[in-house]
Short mmCIF file of C-alpha atoms in Angstrom, two decimals:
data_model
loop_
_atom_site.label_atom_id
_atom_site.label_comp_id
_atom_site.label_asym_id
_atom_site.label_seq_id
_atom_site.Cartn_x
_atom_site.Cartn_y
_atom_site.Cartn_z
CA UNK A 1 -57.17 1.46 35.08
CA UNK A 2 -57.55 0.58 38.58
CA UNK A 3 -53.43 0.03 38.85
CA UNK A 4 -53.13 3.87 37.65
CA UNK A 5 -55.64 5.69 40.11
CA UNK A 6 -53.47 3.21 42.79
CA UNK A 7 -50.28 4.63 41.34
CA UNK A 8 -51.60 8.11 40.81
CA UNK A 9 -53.02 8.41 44.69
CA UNK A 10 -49.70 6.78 45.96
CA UNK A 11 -47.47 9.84 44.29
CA UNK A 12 -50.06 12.52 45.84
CA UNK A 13 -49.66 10.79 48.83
CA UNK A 14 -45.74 10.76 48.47
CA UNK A 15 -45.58 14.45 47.72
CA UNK A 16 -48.49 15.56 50.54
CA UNK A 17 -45.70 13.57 52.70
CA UNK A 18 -42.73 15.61 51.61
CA UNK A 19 -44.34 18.93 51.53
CA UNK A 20 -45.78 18.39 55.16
CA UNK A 21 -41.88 17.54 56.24
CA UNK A 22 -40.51 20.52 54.41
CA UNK A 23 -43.46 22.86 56.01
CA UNK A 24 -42.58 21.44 59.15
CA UNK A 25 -38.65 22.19 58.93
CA UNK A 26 -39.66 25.38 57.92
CA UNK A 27 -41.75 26.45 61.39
CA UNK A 28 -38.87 24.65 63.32
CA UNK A 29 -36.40 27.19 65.39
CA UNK A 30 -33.79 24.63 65.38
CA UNK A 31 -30.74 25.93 63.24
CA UNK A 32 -28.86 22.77 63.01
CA UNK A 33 -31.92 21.01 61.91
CA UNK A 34 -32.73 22.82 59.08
CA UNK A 35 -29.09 23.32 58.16
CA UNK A 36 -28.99 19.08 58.54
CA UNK A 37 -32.28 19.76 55.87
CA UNK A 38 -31.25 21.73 53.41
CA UNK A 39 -27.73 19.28 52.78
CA UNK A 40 -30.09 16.63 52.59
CA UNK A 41 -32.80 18.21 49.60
CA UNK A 42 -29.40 19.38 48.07
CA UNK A 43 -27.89 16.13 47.69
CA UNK A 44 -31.69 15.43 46.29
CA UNK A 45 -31.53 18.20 44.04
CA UNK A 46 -34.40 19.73 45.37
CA UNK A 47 -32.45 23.52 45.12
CA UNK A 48 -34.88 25.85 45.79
CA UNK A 49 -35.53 23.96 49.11
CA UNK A 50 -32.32 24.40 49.95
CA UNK A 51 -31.95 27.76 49.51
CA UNK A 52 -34.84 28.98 51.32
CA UNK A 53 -33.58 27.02 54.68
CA UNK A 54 -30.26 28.00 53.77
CA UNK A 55 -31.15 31.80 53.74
CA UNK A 56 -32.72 31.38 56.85
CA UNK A 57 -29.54 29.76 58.74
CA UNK A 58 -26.63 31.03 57.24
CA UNK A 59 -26.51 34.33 59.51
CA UNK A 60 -27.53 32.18 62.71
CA UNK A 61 -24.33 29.48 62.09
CA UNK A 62 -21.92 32.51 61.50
CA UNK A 63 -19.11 31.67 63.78
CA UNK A 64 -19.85 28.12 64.23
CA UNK A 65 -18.55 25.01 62.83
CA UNK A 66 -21.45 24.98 60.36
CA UNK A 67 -20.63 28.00 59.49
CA UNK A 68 -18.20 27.84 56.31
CA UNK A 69 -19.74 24.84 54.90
CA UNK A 70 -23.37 26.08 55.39
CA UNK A 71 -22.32 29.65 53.71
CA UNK A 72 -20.98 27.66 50.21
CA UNK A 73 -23.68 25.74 50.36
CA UNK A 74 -25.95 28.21 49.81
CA UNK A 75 -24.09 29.72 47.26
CA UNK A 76 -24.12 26.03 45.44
CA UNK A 77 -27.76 26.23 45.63
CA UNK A 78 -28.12 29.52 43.97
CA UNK A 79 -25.79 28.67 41.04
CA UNK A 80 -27.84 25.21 40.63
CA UNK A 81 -30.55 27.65 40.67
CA UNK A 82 -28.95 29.70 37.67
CA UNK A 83 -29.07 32.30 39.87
CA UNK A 84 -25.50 33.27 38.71
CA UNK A 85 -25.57 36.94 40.08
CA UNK A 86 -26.90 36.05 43.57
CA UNK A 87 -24.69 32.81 44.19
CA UNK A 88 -21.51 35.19 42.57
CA UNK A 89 -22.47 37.28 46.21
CA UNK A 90 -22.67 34.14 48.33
CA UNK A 91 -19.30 33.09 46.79
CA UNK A 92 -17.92 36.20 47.27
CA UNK A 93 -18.90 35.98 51.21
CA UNK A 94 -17.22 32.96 51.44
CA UNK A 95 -13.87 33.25 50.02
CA UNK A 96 -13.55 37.05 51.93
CA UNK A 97 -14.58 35.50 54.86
CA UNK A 98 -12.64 32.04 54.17
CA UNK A 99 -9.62 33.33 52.57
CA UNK A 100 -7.74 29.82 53.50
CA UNK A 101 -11.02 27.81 53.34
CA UNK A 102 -11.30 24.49 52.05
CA UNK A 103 -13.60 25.55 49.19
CA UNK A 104 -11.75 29.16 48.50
CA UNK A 105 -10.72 28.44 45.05
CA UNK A 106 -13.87 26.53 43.97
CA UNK A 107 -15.63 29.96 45.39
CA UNK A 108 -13.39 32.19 43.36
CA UNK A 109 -14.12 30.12 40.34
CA UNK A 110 -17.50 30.11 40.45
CA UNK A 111 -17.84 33.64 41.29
CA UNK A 112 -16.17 34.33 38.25
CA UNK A 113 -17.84 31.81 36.02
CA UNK A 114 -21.38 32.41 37.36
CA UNK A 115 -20.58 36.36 36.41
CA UNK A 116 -19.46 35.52 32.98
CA UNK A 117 -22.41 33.57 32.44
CA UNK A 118 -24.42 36.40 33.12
CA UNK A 119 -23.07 38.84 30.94
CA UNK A 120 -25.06 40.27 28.90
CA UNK A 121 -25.61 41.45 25.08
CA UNK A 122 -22.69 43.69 24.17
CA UNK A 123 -25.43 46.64 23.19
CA UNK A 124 -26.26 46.38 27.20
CA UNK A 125 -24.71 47.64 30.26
CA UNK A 126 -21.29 45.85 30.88
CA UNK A 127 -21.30 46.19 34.49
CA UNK A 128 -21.53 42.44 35.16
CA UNK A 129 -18.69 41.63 32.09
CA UNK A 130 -16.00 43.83 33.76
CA UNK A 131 -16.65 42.03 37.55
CA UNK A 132 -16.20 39.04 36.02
CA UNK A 133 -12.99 39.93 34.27
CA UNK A 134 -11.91 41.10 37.25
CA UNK A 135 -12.47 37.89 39.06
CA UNK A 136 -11.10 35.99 36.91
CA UNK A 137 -8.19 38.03 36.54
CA UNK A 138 -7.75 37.63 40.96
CA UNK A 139 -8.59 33.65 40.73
CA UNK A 140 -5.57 33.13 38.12
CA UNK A 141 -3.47 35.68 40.25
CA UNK A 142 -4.21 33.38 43.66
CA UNK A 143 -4.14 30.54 42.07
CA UNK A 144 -1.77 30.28 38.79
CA UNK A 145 -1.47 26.52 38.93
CA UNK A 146 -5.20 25.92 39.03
CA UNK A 147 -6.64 22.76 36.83
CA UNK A 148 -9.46 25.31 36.12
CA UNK A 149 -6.59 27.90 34.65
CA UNK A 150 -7.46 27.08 30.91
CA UNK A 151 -11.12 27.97 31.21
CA UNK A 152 -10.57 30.75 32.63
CA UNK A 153 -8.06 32.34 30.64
CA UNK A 154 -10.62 31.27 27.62
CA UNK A 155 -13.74 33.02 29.56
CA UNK A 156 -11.64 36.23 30.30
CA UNK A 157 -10.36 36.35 26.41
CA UNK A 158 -13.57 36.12 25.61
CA UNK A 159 -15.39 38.36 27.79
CA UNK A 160 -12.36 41.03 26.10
CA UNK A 161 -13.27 40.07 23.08
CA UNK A 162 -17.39 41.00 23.74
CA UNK A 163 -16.13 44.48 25.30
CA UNK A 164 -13.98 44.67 22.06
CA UNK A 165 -17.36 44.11 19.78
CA UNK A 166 -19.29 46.46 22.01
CA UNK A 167 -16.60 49.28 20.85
CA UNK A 168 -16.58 48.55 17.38
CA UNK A 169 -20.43 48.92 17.39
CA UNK A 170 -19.83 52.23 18.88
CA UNK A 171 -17.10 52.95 16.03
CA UNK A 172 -19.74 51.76 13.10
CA UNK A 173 -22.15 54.14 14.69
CA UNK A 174 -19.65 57.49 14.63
CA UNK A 175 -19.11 56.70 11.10
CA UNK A 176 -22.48 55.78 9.59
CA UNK A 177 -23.55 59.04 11.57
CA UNK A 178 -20.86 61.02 9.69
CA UNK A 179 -22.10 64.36 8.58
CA UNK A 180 -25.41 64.09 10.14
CA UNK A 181 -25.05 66.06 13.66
CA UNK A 182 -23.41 69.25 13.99
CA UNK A 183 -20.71 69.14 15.87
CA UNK A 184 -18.55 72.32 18.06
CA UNK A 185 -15.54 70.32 17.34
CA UNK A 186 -13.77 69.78 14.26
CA UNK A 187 -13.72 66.71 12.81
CA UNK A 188 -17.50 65.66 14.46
CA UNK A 189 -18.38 61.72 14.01
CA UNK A 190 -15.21 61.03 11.85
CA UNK A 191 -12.97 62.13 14.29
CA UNK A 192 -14.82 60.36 17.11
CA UNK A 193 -14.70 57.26 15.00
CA UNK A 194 -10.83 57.59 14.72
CA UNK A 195 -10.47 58.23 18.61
CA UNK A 196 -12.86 55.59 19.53
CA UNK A 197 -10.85 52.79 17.23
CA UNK A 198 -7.64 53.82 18.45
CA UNK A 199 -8.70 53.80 21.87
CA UNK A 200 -10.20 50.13 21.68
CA UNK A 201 -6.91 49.05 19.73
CA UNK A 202 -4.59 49.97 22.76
CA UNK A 203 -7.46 48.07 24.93
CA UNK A 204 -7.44 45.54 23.06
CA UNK A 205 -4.21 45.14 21.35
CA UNK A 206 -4.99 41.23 20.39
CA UNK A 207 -8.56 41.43 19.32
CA UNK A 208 -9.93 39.83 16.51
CA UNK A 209 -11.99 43.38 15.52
CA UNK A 210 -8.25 44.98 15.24
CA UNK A 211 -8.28 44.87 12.01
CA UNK A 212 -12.03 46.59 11.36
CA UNK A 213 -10.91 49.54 13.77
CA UNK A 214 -7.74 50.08 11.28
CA UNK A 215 -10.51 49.88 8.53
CA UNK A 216 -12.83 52.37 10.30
CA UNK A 217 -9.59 54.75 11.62
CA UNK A 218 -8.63 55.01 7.53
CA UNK A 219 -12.21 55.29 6.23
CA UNK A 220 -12.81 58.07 8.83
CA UNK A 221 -9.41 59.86 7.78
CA UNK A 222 -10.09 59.67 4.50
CA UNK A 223 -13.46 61.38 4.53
CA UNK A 224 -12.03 64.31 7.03
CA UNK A 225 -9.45 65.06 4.39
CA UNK A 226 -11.50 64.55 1.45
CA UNK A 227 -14.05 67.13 3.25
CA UNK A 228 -11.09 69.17 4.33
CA UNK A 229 -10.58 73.00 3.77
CA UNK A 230 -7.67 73.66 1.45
CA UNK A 231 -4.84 74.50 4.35
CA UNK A 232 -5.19 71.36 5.79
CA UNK A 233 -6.01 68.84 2.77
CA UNK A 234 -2.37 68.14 2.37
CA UNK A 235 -1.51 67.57 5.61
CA UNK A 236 -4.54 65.00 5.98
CA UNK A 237 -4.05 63.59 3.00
CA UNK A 238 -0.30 62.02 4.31
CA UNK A 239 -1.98 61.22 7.51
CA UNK A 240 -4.63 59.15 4.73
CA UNK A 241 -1.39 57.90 3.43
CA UNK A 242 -0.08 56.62 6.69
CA UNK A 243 -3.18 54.67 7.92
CA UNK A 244 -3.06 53.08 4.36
CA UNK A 245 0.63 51.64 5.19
CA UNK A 246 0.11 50.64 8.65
CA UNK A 247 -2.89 48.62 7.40
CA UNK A 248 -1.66 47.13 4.51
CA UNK A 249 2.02 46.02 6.63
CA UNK A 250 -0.20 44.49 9.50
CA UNK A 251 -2.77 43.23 6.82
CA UNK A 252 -1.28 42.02 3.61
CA UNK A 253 -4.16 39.87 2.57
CA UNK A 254 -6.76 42.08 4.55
CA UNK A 255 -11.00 41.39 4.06
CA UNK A 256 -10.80 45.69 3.45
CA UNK A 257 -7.77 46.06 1.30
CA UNK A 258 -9.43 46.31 -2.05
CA UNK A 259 -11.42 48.91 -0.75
CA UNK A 260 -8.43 50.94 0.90
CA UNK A 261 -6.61 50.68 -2.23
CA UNK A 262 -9.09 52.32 -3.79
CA UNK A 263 -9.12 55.03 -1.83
CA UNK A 264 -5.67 55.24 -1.54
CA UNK A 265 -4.99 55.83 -5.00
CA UNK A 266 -7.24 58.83 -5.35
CA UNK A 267 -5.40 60.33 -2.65
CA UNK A 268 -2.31 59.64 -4.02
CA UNK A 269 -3.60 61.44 -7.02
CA UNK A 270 -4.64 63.97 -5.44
CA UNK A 271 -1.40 64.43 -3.87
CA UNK A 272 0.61 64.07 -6.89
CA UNK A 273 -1.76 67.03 -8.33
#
């Protein structure tokens, strides 16, 4: 018992120790001293520590020798930090500021990386998911040969691939809506639908959702002509037709094809009629 109170009032008087220290560094007015800090509770993992001195220096040691390496530093803290949005800024002031610097591509990387990590839900705001594209589309332009070339090729396909699913979500919606709004346009939701698909196709022309926006563009045709008013039933009910092709040459053993032959047979009745 008596060994853990000893124990126990050694670690308070460990950590009263290292708080006193870091409050001290803090109150000092010494740059390079709390620059020399801050690498040291880095290297100890002690991040937010860092940061905060970090902060602090970084604009005073612009210029300097300490300058570069005290400027990726900080940025190394924040994305230990998970702070992925604020270290993707600190990276971004080094590499624009250090175009030739000795960390330049790790910045660019980690810019990129620490963006895609923050991306959010595709029924959110994208703004984050197309800076990181971006990024990563300027790290593998500077630097094709990159060991880290592979991941991000793989983070940018999949950051497509979530701006893909964020368009077919908008495509389900057009169509479940169908009928339900009145719209000044011919067409309405249907038509919206088909325009929305065949916009996110020529986006995307390599997405795995390719073949539910062919599914959605032929569903959507087919209930336009079906609705149709007699002058134009024909002439919808070929353009039916020609989805139904196009789907079935590209998709032979498709998840919808069942479904679309279905359909396509009562057109082709209809047709024939």
């Amino acid at each position: 018992m008596k060994l853990k109170q000893a124990c126990f009032f050694f670690l308070i008087v460990l950590l009263s120790a290292s708080c006193g220290e870091y409050n001290k560094i803090l109150k000092s007015t010494d740059a390079l001293v709390k620059y020399e800090a801050a690498k040291k509770y880095f290297n100890e993992g002690k991040y937010n520590r860092s940061a905060t001195l970090l902060e602090e220096v970084v604009p005073l040691l612009r210029g300097t020798a300490y300058g570069e390496e005290s400027i990726y530093l900080l940025a190394q803290s924040q994305y230990a930090l998970k702070d992925y949005t604020t270290a993707a800024e600190y990276f971004k002031s080094y590499y624009t500021a250090y175009t030739r610097g000795e960390h330049a591509e790790d910045a660019r990387f980690y810019s990129a990386y620490g963006l895609y990590l923050e991306s959010p839900d595709p029924r959110l705001d994208q703004s984050d998911t197309y800076k990181a594209m971006q990024q990563f589309q300027d790290f593998l332009e500077y630097y094709p040969q990159s060991n880290r070339k592979e991941v991000a090729q793989s983070a940018l396909f999949e950051l497509q691939e979530k701006l893909a699913l964020k368009e077919l979500m908008a495509v389900r919606l057009y169509y479940n809506l169908g009928d339900y709004l009145v719209y000044t346009f011919p067409g309405g939701n249907y038509l919206s639908c088909v325009i929305t698909a065949q916009n996110a196709m020529r986006t995307f022309p390599f997405s795995k959702y390719r073949e539910d926006f062919m599914y959605y563009v032929f569903k959507s045709k087919y209930e336009m002509a079906i609705k149709s008013v007699d002058e134009k039933k024909e002439f919808r009910y070929r353009d039916v037709v020609d989805e139904y092709f196009s789907y079935k040459n590209d998709y032979p053993q498709g998840k919808y094809l069942k479904e679309i032959q279905k359909l396509y047979d009562n057109i082709d009745k209809r047709l024939n009629d």
